[in-house]
mmCIF file of C-alpha atoms in Angstrom:
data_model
loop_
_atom_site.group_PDB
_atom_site.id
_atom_site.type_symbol
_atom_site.label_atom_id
_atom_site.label_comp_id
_atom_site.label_asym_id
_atom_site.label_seq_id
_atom_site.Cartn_x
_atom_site.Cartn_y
_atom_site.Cartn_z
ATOM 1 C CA UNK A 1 149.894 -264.204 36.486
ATOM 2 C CA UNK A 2 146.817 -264.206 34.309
ATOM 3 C CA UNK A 3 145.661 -263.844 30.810
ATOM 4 C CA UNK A 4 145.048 -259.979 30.380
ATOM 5 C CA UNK A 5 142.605 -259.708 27.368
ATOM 6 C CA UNK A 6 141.220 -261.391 25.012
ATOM 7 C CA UNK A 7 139.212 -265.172 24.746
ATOM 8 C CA UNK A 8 140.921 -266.291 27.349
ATOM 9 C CA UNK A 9 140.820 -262.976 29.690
ATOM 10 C CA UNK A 10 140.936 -263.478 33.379
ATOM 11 C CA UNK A 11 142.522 -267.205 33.623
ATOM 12 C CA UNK A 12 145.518 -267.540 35.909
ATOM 13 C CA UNK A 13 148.319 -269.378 35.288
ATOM 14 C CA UNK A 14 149.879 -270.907 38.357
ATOM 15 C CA UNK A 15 153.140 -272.110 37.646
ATOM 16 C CA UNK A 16 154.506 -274.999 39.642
ATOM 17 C CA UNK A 17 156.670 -273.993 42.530
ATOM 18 C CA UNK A 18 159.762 -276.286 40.779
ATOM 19 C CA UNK A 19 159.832 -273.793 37.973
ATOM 20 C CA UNK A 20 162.677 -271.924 37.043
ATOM 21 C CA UNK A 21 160.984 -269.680 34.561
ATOM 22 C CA UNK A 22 161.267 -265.752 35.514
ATOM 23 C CA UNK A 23 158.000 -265.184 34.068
ATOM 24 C CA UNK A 24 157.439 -261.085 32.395
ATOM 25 C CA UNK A 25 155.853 -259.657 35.029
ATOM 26 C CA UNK A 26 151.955 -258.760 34.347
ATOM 27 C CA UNK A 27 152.187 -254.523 34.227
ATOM 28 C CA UNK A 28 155.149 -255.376 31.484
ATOM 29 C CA UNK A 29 152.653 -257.635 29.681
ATOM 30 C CA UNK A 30 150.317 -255.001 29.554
ATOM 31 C CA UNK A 31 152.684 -252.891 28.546
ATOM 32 C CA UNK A 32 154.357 -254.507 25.535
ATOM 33 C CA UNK A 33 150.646 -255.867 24.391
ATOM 34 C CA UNK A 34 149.211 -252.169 24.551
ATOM 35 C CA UNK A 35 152.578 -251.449 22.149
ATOM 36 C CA UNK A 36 151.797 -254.986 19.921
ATOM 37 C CA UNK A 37 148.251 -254.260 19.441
ATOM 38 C CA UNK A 38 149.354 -250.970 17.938
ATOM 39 C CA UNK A 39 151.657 -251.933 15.351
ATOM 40 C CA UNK A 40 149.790 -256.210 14.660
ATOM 41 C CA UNK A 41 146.847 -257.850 14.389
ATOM 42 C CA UNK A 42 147.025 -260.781 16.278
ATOM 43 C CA UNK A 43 144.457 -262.728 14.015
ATOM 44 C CA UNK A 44 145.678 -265.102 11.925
ATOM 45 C CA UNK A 45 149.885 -264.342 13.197
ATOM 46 C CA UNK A 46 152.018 -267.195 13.708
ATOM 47 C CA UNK A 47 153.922 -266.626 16.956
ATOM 48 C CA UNK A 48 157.012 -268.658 18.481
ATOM 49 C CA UNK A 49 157.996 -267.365 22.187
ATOM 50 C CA UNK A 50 161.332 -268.320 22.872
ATOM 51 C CA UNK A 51 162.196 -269.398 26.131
ATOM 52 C CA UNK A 52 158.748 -269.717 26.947
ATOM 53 C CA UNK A 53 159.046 -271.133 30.402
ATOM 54 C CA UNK A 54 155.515 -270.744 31.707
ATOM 55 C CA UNK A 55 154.481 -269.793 28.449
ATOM 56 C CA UNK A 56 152.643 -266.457 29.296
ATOM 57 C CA UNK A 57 153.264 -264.297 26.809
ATOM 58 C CA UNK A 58 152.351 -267.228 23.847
ATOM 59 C CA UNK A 59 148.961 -267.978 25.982
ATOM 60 C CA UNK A 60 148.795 -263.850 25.702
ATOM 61 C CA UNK A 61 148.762 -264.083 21.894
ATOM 62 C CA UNK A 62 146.697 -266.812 21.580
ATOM 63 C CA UNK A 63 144.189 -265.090 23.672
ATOM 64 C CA UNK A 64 144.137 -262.172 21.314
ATOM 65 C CA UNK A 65 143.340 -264.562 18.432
ATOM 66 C CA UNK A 66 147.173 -265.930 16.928
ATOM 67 C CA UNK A 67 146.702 -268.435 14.978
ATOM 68 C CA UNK A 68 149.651 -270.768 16.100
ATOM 69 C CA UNK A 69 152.263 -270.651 18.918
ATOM 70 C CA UNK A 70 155.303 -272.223 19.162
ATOM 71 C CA UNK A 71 156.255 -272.346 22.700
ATOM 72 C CA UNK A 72 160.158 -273.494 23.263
ATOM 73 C CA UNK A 73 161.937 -274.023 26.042
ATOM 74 C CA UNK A 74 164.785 -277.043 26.942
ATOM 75 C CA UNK A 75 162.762 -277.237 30.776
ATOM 76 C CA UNK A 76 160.977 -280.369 31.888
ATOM 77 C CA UNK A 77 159.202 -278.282 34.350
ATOM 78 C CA UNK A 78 157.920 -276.366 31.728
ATOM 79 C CA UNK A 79 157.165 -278.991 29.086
ATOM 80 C CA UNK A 80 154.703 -280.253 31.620
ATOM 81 C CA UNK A 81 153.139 -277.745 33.256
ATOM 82 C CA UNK A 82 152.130 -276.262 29.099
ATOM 83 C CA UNK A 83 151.267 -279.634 28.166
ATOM 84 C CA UNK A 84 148.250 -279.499 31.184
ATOM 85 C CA UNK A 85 147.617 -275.953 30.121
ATOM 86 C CA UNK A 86 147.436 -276.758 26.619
ATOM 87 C CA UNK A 87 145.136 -279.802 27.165
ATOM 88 C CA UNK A 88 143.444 -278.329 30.502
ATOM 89 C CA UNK A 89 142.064 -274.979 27.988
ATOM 90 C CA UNK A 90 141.979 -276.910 25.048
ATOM 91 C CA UNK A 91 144.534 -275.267 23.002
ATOM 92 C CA UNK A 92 145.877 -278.605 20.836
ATOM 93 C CA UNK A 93 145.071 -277.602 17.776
ATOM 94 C CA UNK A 94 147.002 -273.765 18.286
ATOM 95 C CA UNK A 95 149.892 -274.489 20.860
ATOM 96 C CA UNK A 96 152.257 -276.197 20.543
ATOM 97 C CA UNK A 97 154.958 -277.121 22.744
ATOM 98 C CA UNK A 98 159.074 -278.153 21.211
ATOM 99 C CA UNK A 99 160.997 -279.440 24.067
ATOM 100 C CA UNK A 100 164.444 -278.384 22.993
ATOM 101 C CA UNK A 101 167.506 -276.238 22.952
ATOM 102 C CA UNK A 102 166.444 -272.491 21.474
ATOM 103 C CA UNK A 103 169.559 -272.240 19.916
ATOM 104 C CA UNK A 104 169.913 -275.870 18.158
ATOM 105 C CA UNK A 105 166.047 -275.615 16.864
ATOM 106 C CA UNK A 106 166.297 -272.087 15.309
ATOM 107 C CA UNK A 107 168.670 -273.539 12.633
ATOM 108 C CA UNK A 108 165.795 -276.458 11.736
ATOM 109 C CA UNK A 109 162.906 -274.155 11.772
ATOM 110 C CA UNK A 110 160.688 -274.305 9.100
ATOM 111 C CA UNK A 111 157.729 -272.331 9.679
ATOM 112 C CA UNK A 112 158.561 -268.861 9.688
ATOM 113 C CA UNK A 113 156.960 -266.427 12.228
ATOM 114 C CA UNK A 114 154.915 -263.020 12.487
ATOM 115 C CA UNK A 115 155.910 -262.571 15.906
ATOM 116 C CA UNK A 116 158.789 -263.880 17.844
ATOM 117 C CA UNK A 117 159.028 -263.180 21.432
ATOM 118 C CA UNK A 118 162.437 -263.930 23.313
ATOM 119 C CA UNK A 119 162.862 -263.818 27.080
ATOM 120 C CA UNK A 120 165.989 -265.464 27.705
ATOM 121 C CA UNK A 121 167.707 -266.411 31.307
ATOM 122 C CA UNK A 122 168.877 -262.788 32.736
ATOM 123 C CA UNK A 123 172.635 -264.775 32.902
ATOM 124 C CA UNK A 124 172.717 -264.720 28.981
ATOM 125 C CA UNK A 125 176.105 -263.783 28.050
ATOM 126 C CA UNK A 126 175.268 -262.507 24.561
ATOM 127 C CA UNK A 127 171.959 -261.395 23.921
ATOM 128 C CA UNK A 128 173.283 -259.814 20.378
ATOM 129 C CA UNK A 129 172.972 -263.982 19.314
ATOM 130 C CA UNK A 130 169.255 -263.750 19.362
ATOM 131 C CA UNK A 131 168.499 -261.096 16.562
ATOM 132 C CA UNK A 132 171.685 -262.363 14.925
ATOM 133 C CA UNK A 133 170.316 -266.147 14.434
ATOM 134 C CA UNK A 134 166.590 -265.288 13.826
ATOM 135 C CA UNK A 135 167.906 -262.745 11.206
ATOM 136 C CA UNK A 136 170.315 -265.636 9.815
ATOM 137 C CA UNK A 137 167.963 -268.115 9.513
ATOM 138 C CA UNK A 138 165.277 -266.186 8.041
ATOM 139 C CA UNK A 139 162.772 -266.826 10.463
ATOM 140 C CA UNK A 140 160.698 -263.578 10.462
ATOM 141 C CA UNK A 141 157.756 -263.248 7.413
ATOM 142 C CA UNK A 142 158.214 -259.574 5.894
ATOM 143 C CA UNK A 143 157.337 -256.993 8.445
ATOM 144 C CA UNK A 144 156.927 -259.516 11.631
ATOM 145 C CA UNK A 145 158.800 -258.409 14.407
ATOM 146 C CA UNK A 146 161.247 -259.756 16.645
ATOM 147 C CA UNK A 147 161.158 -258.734 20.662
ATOM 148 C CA UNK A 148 163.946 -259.226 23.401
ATOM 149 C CA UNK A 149 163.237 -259.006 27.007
ATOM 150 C CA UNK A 150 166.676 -258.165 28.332
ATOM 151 C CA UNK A 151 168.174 -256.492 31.572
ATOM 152 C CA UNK A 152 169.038 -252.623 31.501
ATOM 153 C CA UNK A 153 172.312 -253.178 30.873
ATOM 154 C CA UNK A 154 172.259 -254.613 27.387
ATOM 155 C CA UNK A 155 172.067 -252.589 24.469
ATOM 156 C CA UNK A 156 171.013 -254.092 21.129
ATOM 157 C CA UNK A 157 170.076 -250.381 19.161
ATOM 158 C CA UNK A 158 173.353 -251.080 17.239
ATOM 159 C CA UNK A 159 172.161 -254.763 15.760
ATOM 160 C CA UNK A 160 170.205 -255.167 11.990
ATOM 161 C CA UNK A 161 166.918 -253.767 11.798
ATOM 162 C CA UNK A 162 166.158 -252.748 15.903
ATOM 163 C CA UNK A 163 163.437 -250.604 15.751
ATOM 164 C CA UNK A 164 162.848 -249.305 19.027
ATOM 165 C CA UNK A 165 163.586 -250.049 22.790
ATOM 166 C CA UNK A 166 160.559 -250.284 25.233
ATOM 167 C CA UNK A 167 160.922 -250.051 29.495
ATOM 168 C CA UNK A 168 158.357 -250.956 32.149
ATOM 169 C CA UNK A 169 160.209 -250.882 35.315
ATOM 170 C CA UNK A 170 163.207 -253.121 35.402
ATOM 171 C CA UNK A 171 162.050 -254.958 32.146
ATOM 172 C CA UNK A 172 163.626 -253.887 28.666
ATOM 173 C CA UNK A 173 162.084 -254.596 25.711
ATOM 174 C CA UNK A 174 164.070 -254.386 22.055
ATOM 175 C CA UNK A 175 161.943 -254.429 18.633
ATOM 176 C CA UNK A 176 163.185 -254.933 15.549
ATOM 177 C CA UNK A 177 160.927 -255.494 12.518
ATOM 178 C CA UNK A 178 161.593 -257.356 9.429
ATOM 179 C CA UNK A 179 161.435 -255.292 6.447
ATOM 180 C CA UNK A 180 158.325 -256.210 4.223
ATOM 181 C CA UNK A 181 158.178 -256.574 0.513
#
């Protein structure tokens, strides 16, 4: 994997082979950031990637000038191997890292985002829970969007606000935007 544009363009990240993380694969990073860069500008968002595991896609944002990620995963492995990336590219003051339970820190959030990026385990039962909580605990500013990396077979076009539904290869991708103001 590497960084595909931006500040931090061309550096790998080399996740530890103890990981767990199913990491979005590089042609649907450039994918979904060719559709992001359409409809965002980067500079200045505040982004939380749920699930972050090797934290690609919130290293992606930052790269492309976010202000602030919030990577969150429950992993060890992946608390870690961040924390040296953080440190290792000296990202401190923009990244950082909440060891935790996705769906036990949603409900204590207090920052809200511009751009929240889920990529669950592909064994989720219900991936309808993830636009369900952000949307019930208000965690999207007015017109920030929400993205799901899910399997094929889940369908989320019937859930509050979905937008659109984006494929590269085997990887699904399901908007939905917040209204603004």
């Amino acid at each position: 994997m590497r960084i595909i544009s931006g500040s931090l363009k061309g550096r790998k990240i080399n996740p530890p082979a103890n990981s767990k993380a199913r990491p979005t694969t590089d042609f649907a990073k450039e994918g979904l950031f060719s559709a992001l860069e359409a409809r965002m500008d980067f500079h200045q968002a505040v982004v939380f990637d749920l699930f972050c595991g090797t934290g690609n896609i919130g290293l992606e944002c930052l790269s492309r000038g976010a202000e602030h990620v919030y990577g969150i995963d429950i992993s060890t492995v992946s608390q870690h191997f961040l924390n040296g990336i953080i440190r290792d590219w000296q990202l401190t003051e923009r990244y950082t890292f909440i060891r935790a339970d996705v769906w036990r820190i949603l409900k204590n959030l207090t920052v809200k985002a511009d751009l929240i990026f889920a990529d669950p385990p592909f064994t989720l039962k219900d991936y309808t829970a993830i636009p369900l909580a952000v949307q019930e605990h208000a965690l999207l500013n007015p017109g920030g969007l929400l993205i799901v990396e899910h399997p094929k077979t889940v369908d989320l076009s019937h859930l509050p606000n979905f937008d659109h539904e984006k494929t590269y290869g085997s990887i699904h991708f399901s908007f939905f935007q917040q209204a603004s103001l």
